[in-house]
Amino acid sequence: MRINLKEKYENEVVPDLIRDFNYKNLHEVPKITKIQINRGLGLSAQNSSILKSTIDEIRLISGQQPIITKSKKSIAGFKLREEQNIGVTVTLRKKKMYSFLEKLIHLTLPRIRDFRGLPLSCFDQKGNYNFGLKDQLVFPEITYESVDQTRGFNISIITTSKTKEEGLALFRKIGLPLVNN
């Protein structure tokens, strides 16, 4: 019987992190607060069919309705006007966040061709992890027939850790496949 990720975090990861980092308080233990999935479309966002298919794909992947991001100011060199659609984003928290992370670790990442693990270079100084996927077809919800063109997207996993080492220990204990690059 496989336990879910939230139970694994509470029952195994928290005691291990308390022991490894000598935390005095339970609230010092780093935890994952949210996962953000976003895709920038650039000038392709002006095409309503591409924007609609992107919204549908992100909704299928995340289980939540994404919001359309708009440009903040006009930039003539990029042919960009203020309030123009430029991408979509979704923020997952609590149950949806844990179920997405579980699906990512156990189903999606193993489906990537020649996958050896996620690189350690994607950590920031606060222990958050940011990486991109080049193809939406690695998610089991997306069918090959529904995709007109492969478009990648970014996934950011935000934590409460204070250092890169704490974030690395948290992700390793949760089971995220990390490798030196």
PDB file of C-alpha atoms in Angstrom:
ATOM      1  CA  MET A   1       0.000   0.000   0.000  1.00  0.00           C
ATOM      2  CA  ARG A   2       1.395   3.379  -1.051  1.00  0.00           C
ATOM      3  CA  ILE A   3       0.898   6.365   1.258  1.00  0.00           C
ATOM      4  CA  ASN A   4       0.251   9.764  -0.215  1.00  0.00           C
ATOM      5  CA  LEU A   5       2.815  12.550  -0.258  1.00  0.00           C
ATOM      6  CA  LYS A   6       1.259  14.654   2.511  1.00  0.00           C
ATOM      7  CA  GLU A   7       1.272  11.695   4.918  1.00  0.00           C
ATOM      8  CA  LYS A   8       4.855  10.869   3.926  1.00  0.00           C
ATOM      9  CA  TYR A   9       5.845  14.473   4.612  1.00  0.00           C
ATOM     10  CA  GLU A  10       4.199  14.539   8.028  1.00  0.00           C
ATOM     11  CA  ASN A  11       5.262  11.058   9.193  1.00  0.00           C
ATOM     12  CA  GLU A  12       8.735  10.607   7.661  1.00  0.00           C
ATOM     13  CA  VAL A  13      10.158  13.835   6.255  1.00  0.00           C
ATOM     14  CA  VAL A  14       9.437  16.170   9.201  1.00  0.00           C
ATOM     15  CA  PRO A  15      11.128  13.938  11.839  1.00  0.00           C
ATOM     16  CA  ASP A  16      14.129  13.406   9.531  1.00  0.00           C
ATOM     17  CA  LEU A  17      14.525  17.152   8.906  1.00  0.00           C
ATOM     18  CA  ILE A  18      14.190  17.933  12.637  1.00  0.00           C
ATOM     19  CA  ARG A  19      16.946  15.422  13.346  1.00  0.00           C
ATOM     20  CA  ASP A  20      19.213  16.585  10.493  1.00  0.00           C
ATOM     21  CA  PHE A  21      18.933  20.359  11.052  1.00  0.00           C
ATOM     22  CA  ASN A  22      18.290  20.403  14.846  1.00  0.00           C
ATOM     23  CA  TYR A  23      15.123  22.491  14.652  1.00  0.00           C
ATOM     24  CA  LYS A  24      13.743  23.572  18.035  1.00  0.00           C
ATOM     25  CA  ASN A  25      10.235  24.310  16.764  1.00  0.00           C
ATOM     26  CA  LEU A  26       7.984  22.322  14.416  1.00  0.00           C
ATOM     27  CA  HIS A  27       7.237  25.516  12.456  1.00  0.00           C
ATOM     28  CA  GLU A  28      10.906  25.880  11.492  1.00  0.00           C
ATOM     29  CA  VAL A  29      10.717  22.735   9.364  1.00  0.00           C
ATOM     30  CA  PRO A  30      10.557  23.700   5.680  1.00  0.00           C
ATOM     31  CA  LYS A  31       7.418  22.784   3.790  1.00  0.00           C
ATOM     32  CA  ILE A  32       6.082  23.242   0.291  1.00  0.00           C
ATOM     33  CA  THR A  33       3.655  26.171   0.204  1.00  0.00           C
ATOM     34  CA  LYS A  34       2.619  26.309  -3.460  1.00  0.00           C
ATOM     35  CA  ILE A  35       3.335  25.143  -6.981  1.00  0.00           C
ATOM     36  CA  GLN A  36       3.032  27.552  -9.896  1.00  0.00           C
ATOM     37  CA  ILE A  37       2.652  26.339 -13.453  1.00  0.00           C
ATOM     38  CA  ASN A  38       2.924  28.910 -16.200  1.00  0.00           C
ATOM     39  CA  ARG A  39       3.370  29.118 -19.923  1.00  0.00           C
ATOM     40  CA  GLY A  40       4.378  32.238 -21.792  1.00  0.00           C
ATOM     41  CA  LEU A  41       2.943  32.431 -25.281  1.00  0.00           C
ATOM     42  CA  GLY A  42       4.361  35.715 -26.552  1.00  0.00           C
ATOM     43  CA  LEU A  43       2.743  36.827 -29.786  1.00  0.00           C
ATOM     44  CA  SER A  44       1.016  33.437 -30.134  1.00  0.00           C
ATOM     45  CA  ALA A  45      -1.356  34.521 -27.367  1.00  0.00           C
ATOM     46  CA  GLN A  46      -3.127  36.773 -29.876  1.00  0.00           C
ATOM     47  CA  ASN A  47      -4.340  33.654 -31.689  1.00  0.00           C
ATOM     48  CA  SER A  48      -7.509  32.735 -29.788  1.00  0.00           C
ATOM     49  CA  SER A  49      -7.340  29.028 -30.701  1.00  0.00           C
ATOM     50  CA  ILE A  50      -3.776  28.689 -29.319  1.00  0.00           C
ATOM     51  CA  LEU A  51      -4.791  30.546 -26.156  1.00  0.00           C
ATOM     52  CA  LYS A  52      -7.872  28.344 -25.713  1.00  0.00           C
ATOM     53  CA  SER A  53      -5.912  25.109 -26.242  1.00  0.00           C
ATOM     54  CA  THR A  54      -3.263  26.285 -23.752  1.00  0.00           C
ATOM     55  CA  ILE A  55      -5.926  27.049 -21.146  1.00  0.00           C
ATOM     56  CA  ASP A  56      -7.477  23.605 -21.711  1.00  0.00           C
ATOM     57  CA  GLU A  57      -4.101  21.836 -21.416  1.00  0.00           C
ATOM     58  CA  ILE A  58      -3.108  23.644 -18.209  1.00  0.00           C
ATOM     59  CA  ARG A  59      -6.585  22.949 -16.777  1.00  0.00           C
ATOM     60  CA  LEU A  60      -6.223  19.227 -17.551  1.00  0.00           C
ATOM     61  CA  ILE A  61      -2.699  19.068 -16.116  1.00  0.00           C
ATOM     62  CA  SER A  62      -3.397  21.001 -12.922  1.00  0.00           C
ATOM     63  CA  GLY A  63      -7.070  20.292 -12.275  1.00  0.00           C
ATOM     64  CA  GLN A  64      -7.676  24.012 -11.819  1.00  0.00           C
ATOM     65  CA  GLN A  65      -8.720  26.900 -14.086  1.00  0.00           C
ATOM     66  CA  PRO A  66      -5.667  29.002 -15.084  1.00  0.00           C
ATOM     67  CA  ILE A  67      -5.673  32.784 -15.318  1.00  0.00           C
ATOM     68  CA  ILE A  68      -4.538  34.717 -18.381  1.00  0.00           C
ATOM     69  CA  THR A  69      -1.495  36.926 -17.728  1.00  0.00           C
ATOM     70  CA  LYS A  70      -1.411  40.302 -19.416  1.00  0.00           C
ATOM     71  CA  SER A  71       1.447  42.662 -20.253  1.00  0.00           C
ATOM     72  CA  LYS A  72       1.976  45.539 -17.818  1.00  0.00           C
ATOM     73  CA  LYS A  73       3.297  48.081 -20.305  1.00  0.00           C
ATOM     74  CA  SER A  74       3.821  48.625 -24.014  1.00  0.00           C
ATOM     75  CA  ILE A  75       7.195  47.736 -25.570  1.00  0.00           C
ATOM     76  CA  ALA A  76       7.443  48.668 -29.242  1.00  0.00           C
ATOM     77  CA  GLY A  77      10.546  46.544 -29.892  1.00  0.00           C
ATOM     78  CA  PHE A  78       8.609  43.401 -28.913  1.00  0.00           C
ATOM     79  CA  LYS A  79       5.394  44.537 -30.662  1.00  0.00           C
ATOM     80  CA  LEU A  80       3.711  44.429 -27.258  1.00  0.00           C
ATOM     81  CA  ARG A  81       0.824  46.612 -26.114  1.00  0.00           C
ATOM     82  CA  GLU A  82      -0.312  47.245 -22.578  1.00  0.00           C
ATOM     83  CA  GLU A  83      -2.911  44.729 -21.256  1.00  0.00           C
ATOM     84  CA  GLN A  84      -2.191  42.309 -24.121  1.00  0.00           C
ATOM     85  CA  ASN A  85      -2.517  38.571 -23.377  1.00  0.00           C
ATOM     86  CA  ILE A  86       0.943  37.000 -23.093  1.00  0.00           C
ATOM     87  CA  GLY A  87       0.491  33.701 -21.210  1.00  0.00           C
ATOM     88  CA  VAL A  88      -1.366  31.636 -18.633  1.00  0.00           C
ATOM     89  CA  THR A  89      -0.569  30.700 -15.055  1.00  0.00           C
ATOM     90  CA  VAL A  90      -2.073  28.606 -12.268  1.00  0.00           C
ATOM     91  CA  THR A  91      -1.171  28.374  -8.574  1.00  0.00           C
ATOM     92  CA  LEU A  92      -1.788  25.114  -6.717  1.00  0.00           C
ATOM     93  CA  ARG A  93      -2.017  24.905  -2.936  1.00  0.00           C
ATOM     94  CA  LYS A  94      -2.886  22.263  -0.299  1.00  0.00           C
ATOM     95  CA  LYS A  95      -4.563  19.092  -1.653  1.00  0.00           C
ATOM     96  CA  LYS A  96      -4.226  19.952  -5.347  1.00  0.00           C
ATOM     97  CA  MET A  97      -0.566  20.840  -4.828  1.00  0.00           C
ATOM     98  CA  TYR A  98       0.231  17.498  -3.181  1.00  0.00           C
ATOM     99  CA  SER A  99      -1.718  15.481  -5.761  1.00  0.00           C
ATOM    100  CA  PHE A 100       0.026  17.323  -8.626  1.00  0.00           C
ATOM    101  CA  LEU A 101       3.458  16.752  -7.049  1.00  0.00           C
ATOM    102  CA  GLU A 102       2.683  13.069  -6.522  1.00  0.00           C
ATOM    103  CA  LYS A 103       1.574  12.735 -10.162  1.00  0.00           C
ATOM    104  CA  LEU A 104       4.679  14.619 -11.318  1.00  0.00           C
ATOM    105  CA  ILE A 105       7.092  12.383  -9.377  1.00  0.00           C
ATOM    106  CA  HIS A 106       5.459   8.999 -10.006  1.00  0.00           C
ATOM    107  CA  LEU A 107       3.840   9.328 -13.463  1.00  0.00           C
ATOM    108  CA  THR A 108       5.067  12.292 -15.468  1.00  0.00           C
ATOM    109  CA  LEU A 109       8.832  12.462 -14.954  1.00  0.00           C
ATOM    110  CA  PRO A 110       9.360   8.725 -15.631  1.00  0.00           C
ATOM    111  CA  ARG A 111       7.589   9.208 -19.004  1.00  0.00           C
ATOM    112  CA  ILE A 112      10.241  11.658 -20.224  1.00  0.00           C
ATOM    113  CA  ARG A 113      12.560  10.050 -22.761  1.00  0.00           C
ATOM    114  CA  ASP A 114      16.139   9.523 -21.483  1.00  0.00           C
ATOM    115  CA  PHE A 115      15.201  11.007 -18.107  1.00  0.00           C
ATOM    116  CA  ARG A 116      18.051  10.768 -15.611  1.00  0.00           C
ATOM    117  CA  GLY A 117      16.732  13.195 -13.000  1.00  0.00           C
ATOM    118  CA  LEU A 118      16.174  16.897 -12.449  1.00  0.00           C
ATOM    119  CA  PRO A 119      19.303  19.084 -12.288  1.00  0.00           C
ATOM    120  CA  LEU A 120      20.449  20.586  -8.973  1.00  0.00           C
ATOM    121  CA  SER A 121      21.237  23.872 -10.725  1.00  0.00           C
ATOM    122  CA  CYS A 122      17.533  24.822 -10.730  1.00  0.00           C
ATOM    123  CA  PHE A 123      17.496  25.741  -7.018  1.00  0.00           C
ATOM    124  CA  ASP A 124      17.465  29.377  -5.980  1.00  0.00           C
ATOM    125  CA  GLN A 125      19.115  30.734  -2.812  1.00  0.00           C
ATOM    126  CA  LYS A 126      15.941  30.290  -0.712  1.00  0.00           C
ATOM    127  CA  GLY A 127      15.504  26.589  -1.543  1.00  0.00           C
ATOM    128  CA  ASN A 128      12.744  26.972  -4.151  1.00  0.00           C
ATOM    129  CA  TYR A 129      12.937  24.765  -7.245  1.00  0.00           C
ATOM    130  CA  ASN A 130      12.181  26.009 -10.781  1.00  0.00           C
ATOM    131  CA  PHE A 131      12.328  23.881 -13.905  1.00  0.00           C
ATOM    132  CA  GLY A 132      10.816  23.672 -17.342  1.00  0.00           C
ATOM    133  CA  LEU A 133       9.297  20.872 -19.371  1.00  0.00           C
ATOM    134  CA  LYS A 134       9.609  21.073 -23.155  1.00  0.00           C
ATOM    135  CA  ASP A 135       6.656  18.870 -24.017  1.00  0.00           C
ATOM    136  CA  GLN A 136       3.132  18.698 -22.608  1.00  0.00           C
ATOM    137  CA  LEU A 137       2.657  15.125 -23.880  1.00  0.00           C
ATOM    138  CA  VAL A 138       4.516  13.645 -20.878  1.00  0.00           C
ATOM    139  CA  PHE A 139       1.368  14.245 -18.801  1.00  0.00           C
ATOM    140  CA  PRO A 140      -1.048  11.313 -19.089  1.00  0.00           C
ATOM    141  CA  GLU A 141      -4.075  13.642 -19.373  1.00  0.00           C
ATOM    142  CA  ILE A 142      -2.916  15.116 -22.681  1.00  0.00           C
ATOM    143  CA  THR A 143      -3.639  13.017 -25.756  1.00  0.00           C
ATOM    144  CA  TYR A 144      -1.469  13.113 -28.864  1.00  0.00           C
ATOM    145  CA  GLU A 145      -4.447  13.941 -31.093  1.00  0.00           C
ATOM    146  CA  SER A 146      -5.354  17.071 -29.098  1.00  0.00           C
ATOM    147  CA  VAL A 147      -1.893  18.672 -29.511  1.00  0.00           C
ATOM    148  CA  ASP A 148      -1.264  20.798 -32.589  1.00  0.00           C
ATOM    149  CA  GLN A 149       2.230  21.922 -31.534  1.00  0.00           C
ATOM    150  CA  THR A 150       4.452  21.046 -28.573  1.00  0.00           C
ATOM    151  CA  ARG A 151       4.769  23.922 -26.150  1.00  0.00           C
ATOM    152  CA  GLY A 152       6.729  23.816 -22.941  1.00  0.00           C
ATOM    153  CA  PHE A 153       5.951  25.393 -19.608  1.00  0.00           C
ATOM    154  CA  ASN A 154       7.606  26.257 -16.312  1.00  0.00           C
ATOM    155  CA  ILE A 155       6.943  24.695 -12.918  1.00  0.00           C
ATOM    156  CA  SER A 156       8.000  26.495  -9.732  1.00  0.00           C
ATOM    157  CA  ILE A 157       7.855  24.692  -6.387  1.00  0.00           C
ATOM    158  CA  ILE A 158       7.904  27.278  -3.586  1.00  0.00           C
ATOM    159  CA  THR A 159       9.012  26.317  -0.054  1.00  0.00           C
ATOM    160  CA  THR A 160       9.428  27.965   3.342  1.00  0.00           C
ATOM    161  CA  SER A 161      13.076  26.886   3.584  1.00  0.00           C
ATOM    162  CA  LYS A 162      15.643  29.564   4.338  1.00  0.00           C
ATOM    163  CA  THR A 163      18.631  28.040   2.536  1.00  0.00           C
ATOM    164  CA  LYS A 164      19.365  26.010  -0.559  1.00  0.00           C
ATOM    165  CA  GLU A 165      20.542  23.066   1.596  1.00  0.00           C
ATOM    166  CA  GLU A 166      17.216  22.900   3.487  1.00  0.00           C
ATOM    167  CA  GLY A 167      15.264  22.920   0.224  1.00  0.00           C
ATOM    168  CA  LEU A 168      17.506  20.230  -1.264  1.00  0.00           C
ATOM    169  CA  ALA A 169      17.058  18.004   1.810  1.00  0.00           C
ATOM    170  CA  LEU A 170      13.269  18.517   1.710  1.00  0.00           C
ATOM    171  CA  PHE A 171      12.972  17.566  -1.981  1.00  0.00           C
ATOM    172  CA  ARG A 172      15.297  14.582  -1.681  1.00  0.00           C
ATOM    173  CA  LYS A 173      13.320  13.167   1.259  1.00  0.00           C
ATOM    174  CA  ILE A 174       9.997  13.718  -0.530  1.00  0.00           C
ATOM    175  CA  GLY A 175      11.313  11.713  -3.486  1.00  0.00           C
ATOM    176  CA  LEU A 176      11.943  14.293  -6.224  1.00  0.00           C
ATOM    177  CA  PRO A 177      14.551  12.702  -8.528  1.00  0.00           C
ATOM    178  CA  LEU A 178      17.489  15.137  -8.332  1.00  0.00           C
ATOM    179  CA  VAL A 179      20.919  14.533  -9.905  1.00  0.00           C
ATOM    180  CA  ASN A 180      24.181  16.446 -10.245  1.00  0.00           C
ATOM    181  CA  ASN A 181      24.538  17.811 -13.755  1.00  0.00           C
TER     182      ASN A 181
END
